[in-house]
PDB file of C-alpha atoms in Angstrom:
ATOM      1  CA  MET A   4     121.345  93.647 108.559  1.00  0.00           C
ATOM      2  CA  SER A   5     118.679  94.607 106.057  1.00  0.00           C
ATOM      3  CA  VAL A   6     120.029  94.861 102.441  1.00  0.00           C
ATOM      4  CA  SER A   7     118.828  97.844 100.291  1.00  0.00           C
ATOM      5  CA  VAL A   8     117.376  96.325  96.852  1.00  0.00           C
ATOM      6  CA  VAL A   9     117.545  98.938  93.813  1.00  0.00           C
ATOM      7  CA  PRO A  10     114.583  98.332  91.271  1.00  0.00           C
ATOM      8  CA  THR A  11     115.910  97.256  87.696  1.00  0.00           C
ATOM      9  CA  LEU A  12     114.398  96.988  84.378  1.00  0.00           C
ATOM     10  CA  ASP A  13     115.494  93.338  84.012  1.00  0.00           C
ATOM     11  CA  MET A  14     111.756  91.839  83.955  1.00  0.00           C
ATOM     12  CA  GLU A  15     110.849  94.763  81.551  1.00  0.00           C
ATOM     13  CA  ARG A  16     113.322  93.777  78.980  1.00  0.00           C
ATOM     14  CA  ALA A  17     112.557  90.211  79.400  1.00  0.00           C
ATOM     15  CA  ILE A  18     108.868  91.032  78.633  1.00  0.00           C
ATOM     16  CA  ALA A  19     110.217  93.057  75.709  1.00  0.00           C
ATOM     17  CA  ALA A  20     112.103  90.339  74.388  1.00  0.00           C
ATOM     18  CA  SER A  21     108.713  88.290  73.828  1.00  0.00           C
ATOM     19  CA  GLY A  22     107.554  91.020  71.292  1.00  0.00           C
ATOM     20  CA  TYR A  23     105.714  93.578  73.495  1.00  0.00           C
ATOM     21  CA  ASP A  24     105.578  97.370  72.306  1.00  0.00           C
ATOM     22  CA  VAL A  25     104.606  98.938  75.852  1.00  0.00           C
ATOM     23  CA  ILE A  26     105.246  97.778  79.300  1.00  0.00           C
ATOM     24  CA  VAL A  27     103.185  99.048  82.119  1.00  0.00           C
ATOM     25  CA  GLY A  28     104.068  98.822  85.750  1.00  0.00           C
ATOM     26  CA  PHE A  29     101.123  98.799  88.175  1.00  0.00           C
ATOM     27  CA  ASP A  30     100.923  99.086  92.214  1.00  0.00           C
ATOM     28  CA  GLU A  31      98.114  99.949  94.495  1.00  0.00           C
ATOM     29  CA  VAL A  32      97.655 102.286  97.426  1.00  0.00           C
ATOM     30  CA  GLY A  33      95.146 102.395  99.976  1.00  0.00           C
ATOM     31  CA  ARG A  34      93.990  98.788 100.019  1.00  0.00           C
ATOM     32  CA  GLY A  35      93.984  98.758 103.909  1.00  0.00           C
ATOM     33  CA  SER A  36      92.510 102.395 104.639  1.00  0.00           C
ATOM     34  CA  LEU A  37      89.435 102.881 106.171  1.00  0.00           C
ATOM     35  CA  ALA A  38      88.496 105.715 104.365  1.00  0.00           C
ATOM     36  CA  GLY A  39      88.767 107.124 101.002  1.00  0.00           C
ATOM     37  CA  PRO A  40      89.563 105.682  97.591  1.00  0.00           C
ATOM     38  CA  VAL A  41      91.748 102.814  96.698  1.00  0.00           C
ATOM     39  CA  MET A  42      94.225 103.901  93.834  1.00  0.00           C
ATOM     40  CA  VAL A  43      96.128 102.037  91.351  1.00  0.00           C
ATOM     41  CA  GLY A  44      99.367 103.532  89.704  1.00  0.00           C
ATOM     42  CA  ALA A  45     100.284 102.883  86.001  1.00  0.00           C
ATOM     43  CA  ALA A  46     103.563 103.691  84.678  1.00  0.00           C
ATOM     44  CA  ALA A  47     104.078 102.804  81.035  1.00  0.00           C
ATOM     45  CA  ILE A  48     107.458 102.682  79.035  1.00  0.00           C
ATOM     46  CA  CYS A  49     107.841 102.169  75.156  1.00  0.00           C
ATOM     47  CA  THR A  50     110.052  98.863  74.694  1.00  0.00           C
ATOM     48  CA  CYS A  51     111.821 100.635  71.901  1.00  0.00           C
ATOM     49  CA  ASP A  52     113.339 103.180  74.642  1.00  0.00           C
ATOM     50  CA  LEU A  53     115.039  99.885  76.362  1.00  0.00           C
ATOM     51  CA  ALA A  54     117.436  99.516  73.328  1.00  0.00           C
ATOM     52  CA  GLY A  55     119.725 101.754  71.236  1.00  0.00           C
ATOM     53  CA  SER A  56     122.618 104.073  71.829  1.00  0.00           C
ATOM     54  CA  SER A  57     121.135 105.683  75.064  1.00  0.00           C
ATOM     55  CA  PRO A  58     118.718 103.330  76.533  1.00  0.00           C
ATOM     56  CA  LEU A  59     116.116 104.126  79.267  1.00  0.00           C
ATOM     57  CA  GLN A  60     117.782 104.022  82.737  1.00  0.00           C
ATOM     58  CA  VAL A  61     116.279 103.341  86.119  1.00  0.00           C
ATOM     59  CA  PRO A  62     115.659 106.811  87.587  1.00  0.00           C
ATOM     60  CA  ASP A  63     117.626 107.713  90.572  1.00  0.00           C
ATOM     61  CA  GLY A  64     116.258 107.449  93.888  1.00  0.00           C
ATOM     62  CA  VAL A  65     113.591 105.157  92.863  1.00  0.00           C
ATOM     63  CA  ALA A  66     112.643 102.577  95.349  1.00  0.00           C
ATOM     64  CA  ASP A  67     109.721 100.685  96.726  1.00  0.00           C
ATOM     65  CA  SER A  68     107.502 103.609  97.944  1.00  0.00           C
ATOM     66  CA  LYS A  69     107.056 102.161 101.468  1.00  0.00           C
ATOM     67  CA  MET A  70     110.949 102.204 101.802  1.00  0.00           C
ATOM     68  CA  LEU A  71     111.154 106.074 100.949  1.00  0.00           C
ATOM     69  CA  THR A  72     110.233 108.762 103.369  1.00  0.00           C
ATOM     70  CA  GLU A  73     107.195 111.252 102.324  1.00  0.00           C
ATOM     71  CA  HIS A  74     109.730 113.758 101.675  1.00  0.00           C
ATOM     72  CA  ARG A  75     111.478 111.698  99.545  1.00  0.00           C
ATOM     73  CA  ARG A  76     108.477 110.619  97.410  1.00  0.00           C
ATOM     74  CA  GLU A  77     107.315 114.240  96.954  1.00  0.00           C
ATOM     75  CA  ALA A  78     111.011 115.143  95.944  1.00  0.00           C
ATOM     76  CA  ILE A  79     111.247 112.856  92.969  1.00  0.00           C
ATOM     77  CA  PHE A  80     107.374 112.690  91.905  1.00  0.00           C
ATOM     78  CA  GLU A  81     107.570 115.044  89.059  1.00  0.00           C
ATOM     79  CA  GLU A  82     110.814 113.211  87.915  1.00  0.00           C
ATOM     80  CA  LEU A  83     109.183 109.850  87.681  1.00  0.00           C
ATOM     81  CA  LYS A  84     106.363 111.080  85.850  1.00  0.00           C
ATOM     82  CA  SER A  85     108.640 112.653  83.291  1.00  0.00           C
ATOM     83  CA  TRP A  86     110.543 109.192  83.004  1.00  0.00           C
ATOM     84  CA  CYS A  87     107.625 107.379  81.974  1.00  0.00           C
ATOM     85  CA  ALA A  88     106.303 107.555  78.227  1.00  0.00           C
ATOM     86  CA  SER A  89     103.023 108.000  80.030  1.00  0.00           C
ATOM     87  CA  TRP A  90     101.604 107.503  83.520  1.00  0.00           C
ATOM     88  CA  ALA A  91      98.180 107.579  85.198  1.00  0.00           C
ATOM     89  CA  VAL A  92      96.498 106.751  88.765  1.00  0.00           C
ATOM     90  CA  GLY A  93      92.972 105.152  88.579  1.00  0.00           C
ATOM     91  CA  SER A  94      90.892 105.062  91.669  1.00  0.00           C
ATOM     92  CA  ALA A  95      87.660 103.418  92.850  1.00  0.00           C
ATOM     93  CA  SER A  96      85.772 105.187  95.634  1.00  0.00           C
ATOM     94  CA  ASN A  97      84.690 104.014  99.105  1.00  0.00           C
ATOM     95  CA  THR A  98      81.274 103.309  97.986  1.00  0.00           C
ATOM     96  CA  GLU A  99      82.522 101.301  95.048  1.00  0.00           C
ATOM     97  CA  ILE A 100      84.644  99.115  97.484  1.00  0.00           C
ATOM     98  CA  ASP A 101      81.460  98.728  99.637  1.00  0.00           C
ATOM     99  CA  ASP A 102      79.454  97.688  96.525  1.00  0.00           C
ATOM    100  CA  TRP A 103      81.747  95.619  94.814  1.00  0.00           C
ATOM    101  CA  GLY A 104      84.647  94.368  97.316  1.00  0.00           C
ATOM    102  CA  ILE A 105      88.192  95.396  97.530  1.00  0.00           C
ATOM    103  CA  SER A 106      89.520  93.029  95.024  1.00  0.00           C
ATOM    104  CA  TYR A 107      87.267  93.830  91.926  1.00  0.00           C
ATOM    105  CA  ALA A 108      87.514  97.594  92.872  1.00  0.00           C
ATOM    106  CA  LEU A 109      91.395  97.424  92.440  1.00  0.00           C
ATOM    107  CA  GLY A 110      90.588  95.718  88.925  1.00  0.00           C
ATOM    108  CA  VAL A 111      88.448  98.460  87.916  1.00  0.00           C
ATOM    109  CA  ALA A 112      90.952 101.149  89.165  1.00  0.00           C
ATOM    110  CA  ALA A 113      93.737  99.526  87.275  1.00  0.00           C
ATOM    111  CA  LEU A 114      91.672  99.388  84.174  1.00  0.00           C
ATOM    112  CA  ARG A 115      90.835 103.083  84.638  1.00  0.00           C
ATOM    113  CA  ALA A 116      94.547 103.961  85.031  1.00  0.00           C
ATOM    114  CA  LEU A 117      95.412 101.514  81.942  1.00  0.00           C
ATOM    115  CA  SER A 118      92.910 103.439  79.679  1.00  0.00           C
ATOM    116  CA  GLU A 119      94.205 106.879  80.497  1.00  0.00           C
ATOM    117  CA  ALA A 120      97.855 105.510  80.322  1.00  0.00           C
ATOM    118  CA  GLU A 121      97.367 104.395  76.724  1.00  0.00           C
ATOM    119  CA  THR A 122      95.401 107.363  75.779  1.00  0.00           C
ATOM    120  CA  ARG A 123      97.958 109.437  76.863  1.00  0.00           C
ATOM    121  CA  LEU A 124     100.528 107.608  75.075  1.00  0.00           C
ATOM    122  CA  GLY A 125      98.580 108.117  71.815  1.00  0.00           C
ATOM    123  CA  ILE A 126      97.050 104.743  71.508  1.00  0.00           C
ATOM    124  CA  ASP A 127      93.525 105.334  69.574  1.00  0.00           C
ATOM    125  CA  GLY A 128      90.123 103.541  70.287  1.00  0.00           C
ATOM    126  CA  ASN A 129      91.235 100.856  67.743  1.00  0.00           C
ATOM    127  CA  GLY A 130      94.317 100.002  69.446  1.00  0.00           C
ATOM    128  CA  LEU A 131      96.654 101.618  67.147  1.00  0.00           C
ATOM    129  CA  LEU A 132      99.671 103.640  68.003  1.00  0.00           C
ATOM    130  CA  ASP A 133     101.001 105.932  64.935  1.00  0.00           C
ATOM    131  CA  GLY A 134      98.754 103.694  62.703  1.00  0.00           C
ATOM    132  CA  ARG A 135     100.140 100.268  63.881  1.00  0.00           C
ATOM    133  CA  PRO A 136      98.730  97.819  66.193  1.00  0.00           C
ATOM    134  CA  VAL A 137     100.627  97.485  69.567  1.00  0.00           C
ATOM    135  CA  LYS A 138     101.020  94.896  72.181  1.00  0.00           C
ATOM    136  CA  VAL A 139     100.696  95.769  75.749  1.00  0.00           C
ATOM    137  CA  GLY A 140     102.365  93.889  78.569  1.00  0.00           C
ATOM    138  CA  ALA A 141     102.149  94.746  82.335  1.00  0.00           C
ATOM    139  CA  ILE A 142     103.684  93.960  85.587  1.00  0.00           C
ATOM    140  CA  LEU A 143     101.260  94.180  88.494  1.00  0.00           C
ATOM    141  CA  ASP A 144     102.780  93.963  92.015  1.00  0.00           C
ATOM    142  CA  GLY A 145     101.779  90.999  94.225  1.00  0.00           C
ATOM    143  CA  PRO A 146     100.496  87.532  93.614  1.00  0.00           C
ATOM    144  CA  ASN A 147      97.114  88.086  92.248  1.00  0.00           C
ATOM    145  CA  ASP A 148      96.116  89.313  88.747  1.00  0.00           C
ATOM    146  CA  TYR A 149      92.866  91.113  89.357  1.00  0.00           C
ATOM    147  CA  ILE A 150      93.225  93.213  86.464  1.00  0.00           C
ATOM    148  CA  THR A 151      92.569  90.585  83.902  1.00  0.00           C
ATOM    149  CA  LYS A 152      89.525  89.333  86.078  1.00  0.00           C
ATOM    150  CA  ALA A 153      87.866  92.724  85.868  1.00  0.00           C
ATOM    151  CA  LEU A 154      88.409  93.241  81.998  1.00  0.00           C
ATOM    152  CA  ASN A 155      85.199  93.556  80.042  1.00  0.00           C
ATOM    153  CA  THR A 156      82.915  93.124  83.036  1.00  0.00           C
ATOM    154  CA  PHE A 157      79.771  95.390  83.485  1.00  0.00           C
ATOM    155  CA  ASP A 158      81.472  98.165  85.485  1.00  0.00           C
ATOM    156  CA  ALA A 159      84.951  98.158  83.951  1.00  0.00           C
ATOM    157  CA  PRO A 160      86.001 100.685  81.588  1.00  0.00           C
ATOM    158  CA  ASP A 161      86.750 100.317  77.923  1.00  0.00           C
ATOM    159  CA  VAL A 162      90.663  99.928  77.422  1.00  0.00           C
ATOM    160  CA  PRO A 163      92.330 100.700  73.834  1.00  0.00           C
ATOM    161  CA  VAL A 164      94.604  97.507  74.200  1.00  0.00           C
ATOM    162  CA  PRO A 165      93.992  95.054  76.950  1.00  0.00           C
ATOM    163  CA  ALA A 166      97.324  94.232  78.847  1.00  0.00           C
ATOM    164  CA  GLU A 167      98.731  90.778  79.253  1.00  0.00           C
ATOM    165  CA  VAL A 168      99.495  90.790  82.850  1.00  0.00           C
ATOM    166  CA  SER A 169     102.579  89.200  84.684  1.00  0.00           C
ATOM    167  CA  THR A 170     102.448  89.458  88.474  1.00  0.00           C
ATOM    168  CA  LYS A 171     105.319  89.873  90.466  1.00  0.00           C
ATOM    169  CA  VAL A 172     105.848  89.558  94.412  1.00  0.00           C
ATOM    170  CA  LYS A 173     107.449  92.528  95.800  1.00  0.00           C
ATOM    171  CA  GLY A 174     107.486  94.036  92.320  1.00  0.00           C
ATOM    172  CA  ASP A 175     107.641  97.406  93.725  1.00  0.00           C
ATOM    173  CA  ARG A 176     111.141  96.565  95.077  1.00  0.00           C
ATOM    174  CA  TYR A 177     112.582  94.734  91.904  1.00  0.00           C
ATOM    175  CA  CYS A 178     110.895  96.305  88.992  1.00  0.00           C
ATOM    176  CA  ALA A 179     111.526  99.950  88.029  1.00  0.00           C
ATOM    177  CA  THR A 180     108.187 100.560  86.225  1.00  0.00           C
ATOM    178  CA  VAL A 181     106.250  98.988  89.266  1.00  0.00           C
ATOM    179  CA  ALA A 182     108.204 101.308  91.757  1.00  0.00           C
ATOM    180  CA  THR A 183     107.528 104.409  89.863  1.00  0.00           C
ATOM    181  CA  ALA A 184     103.815 103.441  89.430  1.00  0.00           C
ATOM    182  CA  ALA A 185     103.827 102.987  93.472  1.00  0.00           C
ATOM    183  CA  VAL A 186     105.547 106.397  94.179  1.00  0.00           C
ATOM    184  CA  ILE A 187     102.887 108.218  91.569  1.00  0.00           C
ATOM    185  CA  ALA A 188     100.082 106.314  93.105  1.00  0.00           C
ATOM    186  CA  LYS A 189     101.045 106.910  96.844  1.00  0.00           C
ATOM    187  CA  VAL A 190     101.889 110.792  96.178  1.00  0.00           C
ATOM    188  CA  THR A 191      98.863 111.108  94.680  1.00  0.00           C
ATOM    189  CA  ARG A 192      96.375 109.345  97.229  1.00  0.00           C
ATOM    190  CA  ASP A 193      98.449 111.132  99.912  1.00  0.00           C
ATOM    191  CA  ARG A 194      97.828 114.566  98.837  1.00  0.00           C
ATOM    192  CA  LEU A 195      94.355 113.823  98.128  1.00  0.00           C
ATOM    193  CA  MET A 196      93.646 112.713 101.737  1.00  0.00           C
ATOM    194  CA  VAL A 197      95.484 115.709 103.159  1.00  0.00           C
ATOM    195  CA  GLU A 198      93.091 117.941 101.086  1.00  0.00           C
ATOM    196  CA  LEU A 199      90.135 116.139 102.146  1.00  0.00           C
ATOM    197  CA  GLY A 200      91.216 116.125 105.823  1.00  0.00           C
ATOM    198  CA  ALA A 201      91.210 119.865 105.719  1.00  0.00           C
ATOM    199  CA  GLN A 202      87.745 119.959 105.176  1.00  0.00           C
ATOM    200  CA  PRO A 203      85.688 120.927 108.516  1.00  0.00           C
ATOM    201  CA  GLN A 204      83.724 117.754 108.186  1.00  0.00           C
ATOM    202  CA  TYR A 205      86.787 115.577 108.061  1.00  0.00           C
ATOM    203  CA  GLU A 206      88.981 117.355 110.514  1.00  0.00           C
ATOM    204  CA  PRO A 207      88.353 115.092 113.492  1.00  0.00           C
ATOM    205  CA  TYR A 208      89.749 112.065 111.756  1.00  0.00           C
ATOM    206  CA  GLU A 209      92.912 113.419 111.253  1.00  0.00           C
ATOM    207  CA  TRP A 210      93.557 112.457 107.653  1.00  0.00           C
ATOM    208  CA  ALA A 211      96.597 114.549 107.260  1.00  0.00           C
ATOM    209  CA  HIS A 212      98.401 112.255 109.568  1.00  0.00           C
ATOM    210  CA  ASN A 213      96.918 108.849 109.039  1.00  0.00           C
ATOM    211  CA  LYS A 214      96.000 109.140 105.125  1.00  0.00           C
ATOM    212  CA  GLY A 215      92.751 107.211 106.055  1.00  0.00           C
ATOM    213  CA  TYR A 216      94.393 104.275 107.516  1.00  0.00           C
ATOM    214  CA  GLY A 217      93.273 102.929 110.925  1.00  0.00           C
ATOM    215  CA  SER A 218      95.537 104.927 113.499  1.00  0.00           C
ATOM    216  CA  ALA A 219      94.203 105.055 117.041  1.00  0.00           C
ATOM    217  CA  ALA A 220      93.225 108.783 116.609  1.00  0.00           C
ATOM    218  CA  HIS A 221      91.398 107.971 113.480  1.00  0.00           C
ATOM    219  CA  ARG A 222      89.231 104.961 115.118  1.00  0.00           C
ATOM    220  CA  ASP A 223      88.577 107.213 118.196  1.00  0.00           C
ATOM    221  CA  ALA A 224      86.999 109.781 116.102  1.00  0.00           C
ATOM    222  CA  ILE A 225      84.919 107.244 114.244  1.00  0.00           C
ATOM    223  CA  ALA A 226      83.982 106.049 117.644  1.00  0.00           C
ATOM    224  CA  GLU A 227      82.947 109.465 118.705  1.00  0.00           C
ATOM    225  CA  PHE A 228      81.478 111.044 115.693  1.00  0.00           C
ATOM    226  CA  GLY A 229      80.629 108.124 113.464  1.00  0.00           C
ATOM    227  CA  PRO A 230      81.599 107.312 109.968  1.00  0.00           C
ATOM    228  CA  SER A 231      81.806 110.057 107.267  1.00  0.00           C
ATOM    229  CA  ASP A 232      80.437 109.711 103.780  1.00  0.00           C
ATOM    230  CA  LEU A 233      84.009 108.579 102.689  1.00  0.00           C
ATOM    231  CA  HIS A 234      84.603 105.942 105.006  1.00  0.00           C
ATOM    232  CA  ARG A 235      84.198 102.271 103.794  1.00  0.00           C
ATOM    233  CA  LEU A 236      81.000 101.312 105.672  1.00  0.00           C
ATOM    234  CA  SER A 237      81.543  97.537 105.048  1.00  0.00           C
ATOM    235  CA  TRP A 238      84.641  97.307 106.826  1.00  0.00           C
ATOM    236  CA  HIS A 239      85.548  97.051 110.481  1.00  0.00           C
ATOM    237  CA  LEU A 240      85.912 100.641 111.613  1.00  0.00           C
ATOM    238  CA  VAL A 241      86.232 100.806 115.118  1.00  0.00           C
TER     239      VAL A 241
END
């Protein structure tokens, strides 16, 4: 019998206690897809919102995005975006994945998301928020910190304040910011793949149904029509 796990803000509070001003949860989507970009969602909260008379609460209905139906993810999408102090979704294209490999592509996508989320939050190019320096902590779903590895590399974007990253296996199940980032990233990428799949040149691959992943129908279409310009040519496609 499976037990439903509700994400909490426990890890976020523990990080806040170490003197961080902003905490960003990260999760990826599209790593195993055969086509389209990989995306990394970022959901940022301010640690000052975790305290006080009306502390930030875990949003209703949030859970690991893989445990939610597509309809449920869509239903809470706007609520989750509003819950964050700021959010962003960074992506790396199929050609970047082919050129760089999936791990580095994920790192660059995450840094693109972090840079946008920090800018939306009001952090300037000098790393200041309202004239004060800020310290940013992050929780990344999974065991491997691909974000720090990509920082300050040639293709990585500039980030106002680099985040100090903590990894958390199954973070999307246990941490509210990571679960929020996961849903935002999943809905964003699913919508993109449905939109792309409606274009005539991509219709045979049925992305509206498989979102670019390796379903039988998708692989059969690749075998019959060949890969498109959005397929990851370095991957085993058929």
